[in-house]
Short mmCIF file of C-alpha atoms in Angstrom, two decimals:
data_model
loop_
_atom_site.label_atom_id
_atom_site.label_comp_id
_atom_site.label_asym_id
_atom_site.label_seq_id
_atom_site.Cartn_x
_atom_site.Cartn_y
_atom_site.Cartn_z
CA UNK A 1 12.69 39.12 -19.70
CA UNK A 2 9.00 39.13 -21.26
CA UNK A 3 6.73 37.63 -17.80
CA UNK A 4 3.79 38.06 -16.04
CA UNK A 5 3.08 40.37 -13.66
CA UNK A 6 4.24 40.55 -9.66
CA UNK A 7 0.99 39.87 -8.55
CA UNK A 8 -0.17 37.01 -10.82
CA UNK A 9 -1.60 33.40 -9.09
CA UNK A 10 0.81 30.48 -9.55
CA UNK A 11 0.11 26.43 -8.75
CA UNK A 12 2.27 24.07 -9.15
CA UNK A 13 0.59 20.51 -9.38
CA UNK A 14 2.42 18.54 -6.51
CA UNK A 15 2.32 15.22 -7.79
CA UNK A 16 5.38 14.45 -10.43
CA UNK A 17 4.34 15.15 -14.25
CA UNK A 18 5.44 13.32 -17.10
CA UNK A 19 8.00 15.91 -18.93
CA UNK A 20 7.05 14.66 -22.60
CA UNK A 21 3.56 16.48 -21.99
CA UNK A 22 3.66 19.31 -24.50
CA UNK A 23 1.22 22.69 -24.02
CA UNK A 24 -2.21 20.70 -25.13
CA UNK A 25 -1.39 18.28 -22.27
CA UNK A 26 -0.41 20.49 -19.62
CA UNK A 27 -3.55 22.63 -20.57
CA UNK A 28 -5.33 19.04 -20.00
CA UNK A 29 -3.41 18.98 -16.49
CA UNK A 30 -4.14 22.54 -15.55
CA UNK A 31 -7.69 21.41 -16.10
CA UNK A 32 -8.25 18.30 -14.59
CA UNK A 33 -5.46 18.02 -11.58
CA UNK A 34 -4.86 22.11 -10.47
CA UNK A 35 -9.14 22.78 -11.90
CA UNK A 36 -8.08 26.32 -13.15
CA UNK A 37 -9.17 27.33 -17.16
CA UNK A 38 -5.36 27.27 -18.21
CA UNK A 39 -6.04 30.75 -20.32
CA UNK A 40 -6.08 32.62 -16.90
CA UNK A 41 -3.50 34.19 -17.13
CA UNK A 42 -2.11 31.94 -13.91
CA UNK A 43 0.85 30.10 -14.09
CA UNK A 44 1.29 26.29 -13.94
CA UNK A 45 4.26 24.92 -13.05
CA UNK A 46 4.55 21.03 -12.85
CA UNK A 47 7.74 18.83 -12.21
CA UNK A 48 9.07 15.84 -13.30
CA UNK A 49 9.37 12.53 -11.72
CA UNK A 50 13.61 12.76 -10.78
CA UNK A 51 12.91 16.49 -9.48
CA UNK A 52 15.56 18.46 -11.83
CA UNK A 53 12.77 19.64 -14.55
CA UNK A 54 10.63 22.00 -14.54
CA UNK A 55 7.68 22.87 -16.98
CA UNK A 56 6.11 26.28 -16.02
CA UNK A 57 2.89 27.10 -18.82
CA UNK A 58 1.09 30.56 -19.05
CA UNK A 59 -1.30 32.39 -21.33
CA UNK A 60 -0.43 35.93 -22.26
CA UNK A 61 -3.37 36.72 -23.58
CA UNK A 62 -2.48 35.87 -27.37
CA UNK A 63 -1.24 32.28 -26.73
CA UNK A 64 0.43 29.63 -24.26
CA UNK A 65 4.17 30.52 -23.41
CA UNK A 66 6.05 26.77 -22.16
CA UNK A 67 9.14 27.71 -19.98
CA UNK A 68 11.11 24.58 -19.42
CA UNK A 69 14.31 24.29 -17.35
CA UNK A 70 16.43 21.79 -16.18
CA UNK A 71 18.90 22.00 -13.32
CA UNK A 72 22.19 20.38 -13.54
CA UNK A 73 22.80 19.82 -10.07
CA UNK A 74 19.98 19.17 -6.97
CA UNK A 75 16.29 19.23 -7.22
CA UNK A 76 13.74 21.92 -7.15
CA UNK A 77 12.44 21.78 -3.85
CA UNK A 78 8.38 20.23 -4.22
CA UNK A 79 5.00 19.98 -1.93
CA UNK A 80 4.42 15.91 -1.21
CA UNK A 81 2.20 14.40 -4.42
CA UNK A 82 -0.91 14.05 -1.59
CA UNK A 83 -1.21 18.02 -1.08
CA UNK A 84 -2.90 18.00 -4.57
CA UNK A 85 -2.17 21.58 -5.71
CA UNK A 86 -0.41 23.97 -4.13
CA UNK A 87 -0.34 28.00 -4.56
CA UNK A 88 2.68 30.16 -4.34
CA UNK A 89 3.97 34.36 -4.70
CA UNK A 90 5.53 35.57 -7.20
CA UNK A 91 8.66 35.79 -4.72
CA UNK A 92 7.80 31.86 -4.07
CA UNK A 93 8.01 31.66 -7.67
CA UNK A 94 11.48 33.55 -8.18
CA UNK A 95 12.58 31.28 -5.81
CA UNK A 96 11.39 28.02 -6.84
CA UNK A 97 13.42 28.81 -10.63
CA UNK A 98 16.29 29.63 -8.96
CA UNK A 99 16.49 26.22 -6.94
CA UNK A 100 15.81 28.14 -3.75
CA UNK A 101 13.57 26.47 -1.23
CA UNK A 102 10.47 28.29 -1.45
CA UNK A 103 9.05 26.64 1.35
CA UNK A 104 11.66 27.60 4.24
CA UNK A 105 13.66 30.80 3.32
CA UNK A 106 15.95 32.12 5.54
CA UNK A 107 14.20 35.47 6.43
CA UNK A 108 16.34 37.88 8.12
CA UNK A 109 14.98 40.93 9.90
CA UNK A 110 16.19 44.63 9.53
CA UNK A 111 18.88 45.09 12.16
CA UNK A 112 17.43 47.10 15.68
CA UNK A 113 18.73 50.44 15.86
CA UNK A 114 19.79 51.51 19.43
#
């Protein structure tokens, strides 16, 4: 898969986004609602109203890339729309794409050796 980098700075804006908005609109968003220049090289990732889509934007450093996915079962878990803008990992990230909670994984510890 052609990405960023581990260590690059995601937001997600946490209020639901209107999933018709193309790249010149979610640069518009990235702008006005996270207030990051959207050629950053950070990610944006904004969902829709119902919770099952998910628009993620980035600049590569030649031009905007628009990953948009749409889960056919459940919701992709999401801050309330009052925290504004929130900021995640990369591992956050991983997580949030795959469905996973983001905000509550189940961390497990290496097992104690006696």
């Amino acid at each position: 898969m052609i990405g960023p980098t581990g260590n690059v700075r995601v937001y997600l804006a946490c209020g639901p986004t209107d999933m018709r908005k193309g790249i010149e609109d979610l640069m518009g968003q990235a702008e006005k609602i996270i207030r990051q220049v959207p050629s950053s090289g950070a990610l944006f990732a904004f969902r829709g109203k119902r919770g099952d889509r998910l628009k993620i934007l980035w600049w590569d450093g030649q031009g905007y890339c628009l990953f948009y996915k749409v889960l056919e079962r459940g919701r992709f878990p999401w801050p309330a729309p009052n925290d504004g803008v929130a900021r995640l990992t990369s591992a956050q990230l991983a997580m949030l794409v795959e469905g996973m909670d983001w905000r509550r994984p189940a961390w497990t510890s290496a097992p104690t050796r006696v």
